[in-house]
Amino acid sequence: MSFGHRELMMPPHSEGVLSDPSGIVVIKPCKEAEIDFYQSTSSHPHFAIYIPTFMGTLSLSTNADSTSAADADPSKLTHAATMIPTAAGSAIPLESPHTIAQAPVVESAWAPSNGAKITTDRAIVLENVAAGFKKPNILDVKLGKRLWDDKAPPAKRARLEQASEETTCGLLGLRIEGMRIWQNGDEVDGDGDGFTSKDGYKVYGKPYGRSLSVETIRQGFEEFFLLERGAPAKGLARKVINRFLEDLDGLLYVLEREESRIYSASLLFVYEGDKETLKSTLAAEPEEDALKRADNNETHEETHEGDDDDEGGPPAVQALKLIDFAHAEWTPGQGPDENLLHGLKSTIKLFEGLLKSS
């Protein structure tokens, strides 16, 4: 099955994730633990800024008692209510009062629970982070050296420990899970080194990220930003990377002040892949905002206090969200999640390195 536009906006690893016909929201079948965590984020407003907007839940009821996330027939899924309540108290209507029609199941090499099907009759409804981008470039970076939670059975724990040690998770606490990169009309002749070609995008799956080492991980990020190998980022790419560094710093500031344990979550990076759209959007940025984002090459200052998002600004250039909370909980009294922070700090160092020669 070829990837349609709506499917290209999904995280690269998200098998079983659905979209409404508008593409504004994504519908992710999940278990009760992830629903509970998303619902609990209303009590953690600073954290909630850095995750996809949680809009509510749906019932994935069919003729059977439960629905497999991988096998669900989107045309037969019913939802509990036509209007999905949002955190702000407003509501988003789904287009059909009875079914989520035409919602494609996202095809991917990744399967939930390491290949096991998730049997569930519940789903969460989230903002589609990549909606609104003309040609979204998407990167999924899994965080943490430890990828299993305390409830994992011994066999699963051993499997995930091995996967961590054999990849960049073991030393850096991060691994590229997948990415899609718009080629701006450049011809891509079939499949290449670690990627497949789909509708003008280069698509990299899990095997590519697992093939990278500590010494070569920079190459994966250079590929995502279309950088010359080993050279410092410049031009539009440099501006986008600096914006992501601001976002990463903000997320770091928040996570250092939360007490949680979040295993096998990912950072979802999205930026505008269409060069002309990106150029015009940056050119339209108010001068005072551009000055605040001035490139300082060697360091980037923390600007966490009073960092409320401006409303009514220009179209988004980039977006960063923390995603995937199947194994997440708040842990009062236990301090910050050093496992998650290790991966986040490594990501920041890698992005900083992209501004310099290797």
mmCIF file of C-alpha atoms in Angstrom, residues 12-288:
data_model
loop_
_atom_site.group_PDB
_atom_site.id
_atom_site.type_symbol
_atom_site.label_atom_id
_atom_site.label_comp_id
_atom_site.label_asym_id
_atom_site.label_seq_id
_atom_site.Cartn_x
_atom_site.Cartn_y
_atom_site.Cartn_z
ATOM 1 C CA PRO A 12 6.931 6.819 11.267
ATOM 2 C CA HIS A 13 6.437 3.867 13.626
ATOM 3 C CA SER A 14 2.709 4.057 14.310
ATOM 4 C CA GLU A 15 1.038 0.910 13.082
ATOM 5 C CA GLY A 16 -2.676 0.811 13.871
ATOM 6 C CA VAL A 17 -2.968 4.581 14.261
ATOM 7 C CA LEU A 18 -6.004 6.037 12.520
ATOM 8 C CA SER A 19 -6.877 9.506 11.303
ATOM 9 C CA ASP A 20 -10.177 11.278 10.885
ATOM 10 C CA PRO A 21 -10.943 12.289 7.270
ATOM 11 C CA SER A 22 -9.743 15.859 7.852
ATOM 12 C CA GLY A 23 -6.331 14.752 9.113
ATOM 13 C CA ILE A 24 -6.581 17.184 12.037
ATOM 14 C CA VAL A 25 -6.606 14.459 14.657
ATOM 15 C CA VAL A 26 -5.126 11.007 15.061
ATOM 16 C CA ILE A 27 -6.912 8.130 16.764
ATOM 17 C CA LYS A 28 -4.604 5.738 18.564
ATOM 18 C CA PRO A 29 -5.901 2.425 19.935
ATOM 19 C CA CYS A 30 -4.325 1.896 23.327
ATOM 20 C CA LYS A 31 -4.743 0.335 26.731
ATOM 21 C CA GLU A 32 -6.155 1.899 29.850
ATOM 22 C CA ALA A 33 -2.742 2.808 31.313
ATOM 23 C CA GLU A 34 -1.971 5.208 28.460
ATOM 24 C CA ILE A 35 -5.450 6.727 28.643
ATOM 25 C CA ASP A 36 -5.013 7.276 32.373
ATOM 26 C CA PHE A 37 -1.657 8.975 31.833
ATOM 27 C CA TYR A 38 -2.990 11.336 29.182
ATOM 28 C CA GLN A 39 -5.923 12.232 31.401
ATOM 29 C CA SER A 40 -3.569 12.909 34.310
ATOM 30 C CA THR A 41 -1.567 15.466 32.324
ATOM 31 C CA SER A 42 -4.244 18.071 33.018
ATOM 32 C CA SER A 43 -2.629 18.317 36.467
ATOM 33 C CA HIS A 44 0.787 18.886 34.871
ATOM 34 C CA PRO A 45 0.174 21.897 32.591
ATOM 35 C CA HIS A 46 3.842 22.632 31.844
ATOM 36 C CA PHE A 47 4.393 19.017 30.793
ATOM 37 C CA ALA A 48 1.198 19.061 28.706
ATOM 38 C CA ILE A 49 2.651 21.806 26.506
ATOM 39 C CA TYR A 50 5.184 19.310 25.181
ATOM 40 C CA ILE A 51 2.817 16.468 24.260
ATOM 41 C CA PRO A 52 0.146 16.270 21.547
ATOM 42 C CA THR A 53 -3.081 17.926 22.654
ATOM 43 C CA PHE A 54 -5.299 15.283 24.256
ATOM 44 C CA MET A 55 -8.873 15.649 22.994
ATOM 45 C CA GLY A 56 -10.615 12.688 24.575
ATOM 46 C CA THR A 57 -11.273 8.995 24.083
ATOM 47 C CA LEU A 58 -13.259 6.853 21.679
ATOM 48 C CA SER A 59 -14.809 3.433 21.923
ATOM 49 C CA LEU A 60 -13.598 1.089 19.194
ATOM 50 C CA SER A 61 -16.606 -1.185 19.464
ATOM 51 C CA THR A 62 -17.382 -3.641 16.716
ATOM 52 C CA ASN A 63 -19.446 -6.824 16.613
ATOM 53 C CA ALA A 64 -16.695 -8.463 18.624
ATOM 54 C CA ASP A 65 -16.029 -7.742 22.281
ATOM 55 C CA SER A 66 -12.689 -6.081 21.549
ATOM 56 C CA THR A 67 -10.661 -4.761 18.649
ATOM 57 C CA SER A 68 -7.061 -5.489 17.753
ATOM 58 C CA ALA A 69 -5.169 -2.274 17.127
ATOM 59 C CA ALA A 70 -3.496 -3.820 14.113
ATOM 60 C CA ASP A 71 -6.600 -5.478 12.630
ATOM 61 C CA ALA A 72 -9.236 -2.808 13.209
ATOM 62 C CA ASP A 73 -11.480 -2.032 10.239
ATOM 63 C CA PRO A 74 -11.702 1.772 10.359
ATOM 64 C CA SER A 75 -15.018 1.837 8.478
ATOM 65 C CA LYS A 76 -16.675 -0.138 11.299
ATOM 66 C CA LEU A 77 -15.322 1.740 14.291
ATOM 67 C CA THR A 78 -17.933 3.596 16.290
ATOM 68 C CA HIS A 79 -17.250 6.465 18.598
ATOM 69 C CA ALA A 80 -18.794 7.195 21.942
ATOM 70 C CA ALA A 81 -19.827 10.724 21.032
ATOM 71 C CA THR A 82 -19.963 12.799 17.884
ATOM 72 C CA MET A 83 -18.190 15.694 19.612
ATOM 73 C CA ILE A 84 -14.757 15.179 21.123
ATOM 74 C CA PRO A 85 -14.209 17.451 24.132
ATOM 75 C CA THR A 86 -10.925 19.349 24.202
ATOM 76 C CA ALA A 87 -8.873 20.566 27.106
ATOM 77 C CA ALA A 88 -10.139 24.079 26.494
ATOM 78 C CA GLY A 89 -13.739 22.956 26.853
ATOM 79 C CA SER A 90 -14.655 23.330 23.184
ATOM 80 C CA ALA A 91 -15.362 20.368 20.955
ATOM 81 C CA ILE A 92 -14.222 18.979 17.631
ATOM 82 C CA PRO A 93 -16.873 17.205 15.538
ATOM 83 C CA LEU A 94 -15.999 13.988 13.761
ATOM 84 C CA GLU A 95 -17.423 13.949 10.270
ATOM 85 C CA SER A 96 -19.717 10.957 10.664
ATOM 86 C CA PRO A 97 -22.143 10.523 13.585
ATOM 87 C CA HIS A 98 -21.652 6.763 13.575
ATOM 88 C CA THR A 99 -18.405 5.722 11.950
ATOM 89 C CA ILE A 100 -14.889 6.968 11.431
ATOM 90 C CA ALA A 101 -15.147 6.608 7.685
ATOM 91 C CA GLN A 102 -12.164 6.576 5.350
ATOM 92 C CA ALA A 103 -9.705 6.606 8.236
ATOM 93 C CA PRO A 104 -6.659 4.716 6.963
ATOM 94 C CA VAL A 105 -4.690 2.314 9.096
ATOM 95 C CA VAL A 106 -1.076 3.439 8.911
ATOM 96 C CA GLU A 107 1.165 0.829 7.352
ATOM 97 C CA SER A 108 4.587 0.542 8.967
ATOM 98 C CA ALA A 109 7.311 -1.925 9.857
ATOM 99 C CA TRP A 110 6.793 -1.199 13.553
ATOM 100 C CA ALA A 111 4.338 -3.249 15.590
ATOM 101 C CA PRO A 112 3.133 -2.374 19.105
ATOM 102 C CA SER A 113 4.422 -4.482 21.988
ATOM 103 C CA ASN A 114 7.365 -5.773 19.941
ATOM 104 C CA GLY A 115 5.198 -7.502 17.402
ATOM 105 C CA ALA A 116 2.352 -8.584 19.681
ATOM 106 C CA LYS A 117 -1.102 -7.256 18.891
ATOM 107 C CA ILE A 118 -2.786 -4.957 21.352
ATOM 108 C CA THR A 119 -6.348 -6.080 21.982
ATOM 109 C CA THR A 120 -8.377 -3.090 23.045
ATOM 110 C CA ASP A 121 -11.739 -1.405 22.649
ATOM 111 C CA ARG A 122 -10.453 2.058 23.595
ATOM 112 C CA ALA A 123 -8.574 4.778 21.764
ATOM 113 C CA ILE A 124 -7.251 8.225 22.503
ATOM 114 C CA VAL A 125 -7.858 11.186 20.209
ATOM 115 C CA LEU A 126 -4.849 13.484 19.798
ATOM 116 C CA GLU A 127 -3.904 16.463 17.705
ATOM 117 C CA ASN A 128 -2.077 15.483 14.543
ATOM 118 C CA VAL A 129 1.184 17.314 15.194
ATOM 119 C CA ALA A 130 2.028 17.392 11.469
ATOM 120 C CA ALA A 131 -1.320 18.789 10.330
ATOM 121 C CA GLY A 132 -0.919 22.225 8.781
ATOM 122 C CA PHE A 133 2.500 21.574 7.297
ATOM 123 C CA LYS A 134 2.565 21.499 3.507
ATOM 124 C CA LYS A 135 5.246 18.805 3.306
ATOM 125 C CA PRO A 136 6.065 17.656 6.835
ATOM 126 C CA ASN A 137 9.483 16.181 7.489
ATOM 127 C CA ILE A 138 9.103 13.811 10.432
ATOM 128 C CA LEU A 139 11.673 12.249 12.749
ATOM 129 C CA ASP A 140 10.968 9.842 15.619
ATOM 130 C CA VAL A 141 13.695 9.473 18.263
ATOM 131 C CA LYS A 142 13.171 6.868 20.999
ATOM 132 C CA LEU A 143 14.488 7.939 24.402
ATOM 133 C CA GLY A 144 16.120 6.000 27.213
ATOM 134 C CA LYS A 145 18.734 3.355 27.812
ATOM 135 C CA ARG A 146 16.171 1.354 29.760
ATOM 136 C CA LEU A 147 13.131 0.682 27.563
ATOM 137 C CA TRP A 148 11.092 -1.595 29.859
ATOM 138 C CA ASP A 149 8.917 -0.748 32.853
ATOM 139 C CA ASP A 150 8.703 -2.599 36.151
ATOM 140 C CA LYS A 151 5.748 -4.668 34.923
ATOM 141 C CA ALA A 152 7.627 -6.180 31.975
ATOM 142 C CA PRO A 153 7.985 -9.978 32.152
ATOM 143 C CA PRO A 154 11.571 -11.322 32.275
ATOM 144 C CA ALA A 155 11.626 -12.418 28.632
ATOM 145 C CA LYS A 156 10.526 -8.996 27.388
ATOM 146 C CA ARG A 157 12.955 -7.250 29.717
ATOM 147 C CA ALA A 158 15.853 -9.358 28.408
ATOM 148 C CA ARG A 159 14.847 -8.697 24.796
ATOM 149 C CA LEU A 160 14.662 -4.933 25.319
ATOM 150 C CA GLU A 161 17.925 -4.859 27.261
ATOM 151 C CA GLN A 162 19.629 -6.598 24.346
ATOM 152 C CA ALA A 163 18.056 -4.200 21.833
ATOM 153 C CA SER A 164 19.301 -1.272 23.899
ATOM 154 C CA GLU A 165 22.851 -2.553 24.234
ATOM 155 C CA GLU A 166 23.092 -3.366 20.519
ATOM 156 C CA THR A 167 22.024 0.122 19.441
ATOM 157 C CA THR A 168 22.761 3.725 20.338
ATOM 158 C CA CYS A 169 20.266 3.485 23.215
ATOM 159 C CA GLY A 170 22.915 1.709 25.265
ATOM 160 C CA LEU A 171 25.377 4.616 25.399
ATOM 161 C CA LEU A 172 23.432 7.662 24.259
ATOM 162 C CA GLY A 173 19.978 6.815 25.581
ATOM 163 C CA LEU A 174 18.400 7.473 22.187
ATOM 164 C CA ARG A 175 17.782 5.739 18.870
ATOM 165 C CA ILE A 176 16.333 6.913 15.566
ATOM 166 C CA GLU A 177 13.106 4.947 15.074
ATOM 167 C CA GLY A 178 12.164 6.316 11.678
ATOM 168 C CA MET A 179 11.933 9.419 9.524
ATOM 169 C CA ARG A 180 10.316 10.781 6.383
ATOM 170 C CA ILE A 181 12.027 13.523 4.395
ATOM 171 C CA TRP A 182 10.504 15.463 1.512
ATOM 172 C CA GLN A 183 12.916 15.699 -1.417
ATOM 173 C CA ASN A 184 11.554 18.950 -2.912
ATOM 174 C CA GLY A 185 11.029 17.468 -6.351
ATOM 175 C CA ASP A 186 14.460 15.854 -6.572
ATOM 176 C CA GLU A 187 14.358 12.502 -8.275
ATOM 177 C CA VAL A 188 14.795 9.549 -5.939
ATOM 178 C CA ASP A 189 15.610 6.429 -7.918
ATOM 179 C CA GLY A 190 13.827 3.648 -6.071
ATOM 180 C CA ASP A 191 15.137 2.432 -2.752
ATOM 181 C CA GLY A 192 18.550 3.341 -1.412
ATOM 182 C CA ASP A 193 20.851 2.911 1.548
ATOM 183 C CA GLY A 194 18.447 2.345 4.421
ATOM 184 C CA PHE A 195 15.462 4.084 2.857
ATOM 185 C CA THR A 196 12.546 3.498 0.545
ATOM 186 C CA SER A 197 11.084 6.057 -1.828
ATOM 187 C CA LYS A 198 7.386 6.915 -1.415
ATOM 188 C CA ASP A 199 5.576 9.774 -3.152
ATOM 189 C CA GLY A 200 8.517 12.163 -3.157
ATOM 190 C CA TYR A 201 9.675 11.258 0.359
ATOM 191 C CA LYS A 202 12.616 9.241 1.563
ATOM 192 C CA VAL A 203 11.290 6.931 4.274
ATOM 193 C CA TYR A 204 13.669 5.411 6.828
ATOM 194 C CA GLY A 205 12.443 2.647 9.129
ATOM 195 C CA LYS A 206 13.651 1.004 12.310
ATOM 196 C CA PRO A 207 16.450 -1.019 10.654
ATOM 197 C CA TYR A 208 18.181 2.194 9.596
ATOM 198 C CA GLY A 209 18.231 3.581 13.120
ATOM 199 C CA ARG A 210 19.420 0.275 14.534
ATOM 200 C CA SER A 211 22.295 0.242 12.031
ATOM 201 C CA LEU A 212 23.721 3.519 13.327
ATOM 202 C CA SER A 213 26.469 3.582 15.941
ATOM 203 C CA VAL A 214 27.626 6.240 18.384
ATOM 204 C CA GLU A 215 30.172 7.244 15.740
ATOM 205 C CA THR A 216 27.645 7.466 12.881
ATOM 206 C CA ILE A 217 24.474 8.677 14.635
ATOM 207 C CA ARG A 218 25.174 12.250 13.489
ATOM 208 C CA GLN A 219 24.693 11.075 9.907
ATOM 209 C CA GLY A 220 21.076 10.222 10.636
ATOM 210 C CA PHE A 221 20.354 13.742 11.854
ATOM 211 C CA GLU A 222 22.297 15.211 8.927
ATOM 212 C CA GLU A 223 20.045 13.219 6.615
ATOM 213 C CA PHE A 224 16.928 14.544 8.335
ATOM 214 C CA PHE A 225 18.031 18.153 7.874
ATOM 215 C CA LEU A 226 19.494 17.548 4.390
ATOM 216 C CA LEU A 227 22.945 18.651 5.539
ATOM 217 C CA GLU A 228 26.307 18.151 3.910
ATOM 218 C CA ARG A 229 28.130 15.345 5.700
ATOM 219 C CA GLY A 230 30.344 16.676 8.483
ATOM 220 C CA ALA A 231 29.749 20.353 7.672
ATOM 221 C CA PRO A 232 28.014 22.816 10.013
ATOM 222 C CA ALA A 233 24.376 23.550 9.290
ATOM 223 C CA LYS A 234 23.689 26.813 7.501
ATOM 224 C CA GLY A 235 20.826 28.724 5.970
ATOM 225 C CA LEU A 236 17.293 27.514 6.576
ATOM 226 C CA ALA A 237 18.439 24.279 8.222
ATOM 227 C CA ARG A 238 20.469 26.200 10.794
ATOM 228 C CA LYS A 239 17.448 28.325 11.707
ATOM 229 C CA VAL A 240 15.259 25.247 12.122
ATOM 230 C CA ILE A 241 17.855 23.457 14.262
ATOM 231 C CA ASN A 242 18.153 26.489 16.537
ATOM 232 C CA ARG A 243 14.390 26.520 16.952
ATOM 233 C CA PHE A 244 14.420 22.843 17.884
ATOM 234 C CA LEU A 245 17.180 23.558 20.413
ATOM 235 C CA GLU A 246 14.911 26.121 22.071
ATOM 236 C CA ASP A 247 12.125 23.530 22.203
ATOM 237 C CA LEU A 248 14.452 20.863 23.576
ATOM 238 C CA ASP A 249 15.741 23.224 26.250
ATOM 239 C CA GLY A 250 12.186 23.989 27.290
ATOM 240 C CA LEU A 251 11.297 20.316 27.537
ATOM 241 C CA LEU A 252 14.465 19.650 29.550
ATOM 242 C CA TYR A 253 13.545 22.435 31.965
ATOM 243 C CA VAL A 254 10.111 20.871 32.525
ATOM 244 C CA LEU A 255 11.258 17.256 32.880
ATOM 245 C CA GLU A 256 13.932 18.197 35.402
ATOM 246 C CA ARG A 257 11.102 19.491 37.592
ATOM 247 C CA GLU A 258 8.676 16.575 37.156
ATOM 248 C CA GLU A 259 8.785 13.292 39.063
ATOM 249 C CA SER A 260 7.876 10.544 36.632
ATOM 250 C CA ARG A 261 9.045 7.318 35.038
ATOM 251 C CA ILE A 262 8.430 7.219 31.298
ATOM 252 C CA TYR A 263 9.822 4.254 29.378
ATOM 253 C CA SER A 264 10.074 3.809 25.610
ATOM 254 C CA ALA A 265 8.688 7.258 24.794
ATOM 255 C CA SER A 266 9.804 9.165 21.709
ATOM 256 C CA LEU A 267 10.567 12.688 20.609
ATOM 257 C CA LEU A 268 8.566 13.573 17.508
ATOM 258 C CA PHE A 269 10.236 16.270 15.389
ATOM 259 C CA VAL A 270 8.311 17.882 12.528
ATOM 260 C CA TYR A 271 9.415 20.757 10.314
ATOM 261 C CA GLU A 272 8.277 22.191 7.000
ATOM 262 C CA GLY A 273 9.940 20.239 4.217
ATOM 263 C CA ASP A 274 8.858 22.441 1.336
ATOM 264 C CA LYS A 275 11.762 24.865 0.941
ATOM 265 C CA GLU A 276 9.761 27.715 -0.552
ATOM 266 C CA THR A 277 7.072 27.493 2.122
ATOM 267 C CA LEU A 278 9.710 27.344 4.846
ATOM 268 C CA LYS A 279 11.571 30.325 3.383
ATOM 269 C CA SER A 280 8.460 32.487 3.086
ATOM 270 C CA THR A 281 7.250 31.567 6.581
ATOM 271 C CA LEU A 282 10.580 32.520 8.130
ATOM 272 C CA ALA A 283 10.671 35.747 6.103
ATOM 273 C CA ALA A 284 7.224 36.686 7.433
ATOM 274 C CA GLU A 285 8.297 36.254 11.053
ATOM 275 C CA PRO A 286 8.007 39.466 13.097
ATOM 276 C CA GLU A 287 11.397 41.141 13.523
ATOM 277 C CA GLU A 288 11.322 40.945 17.318
#
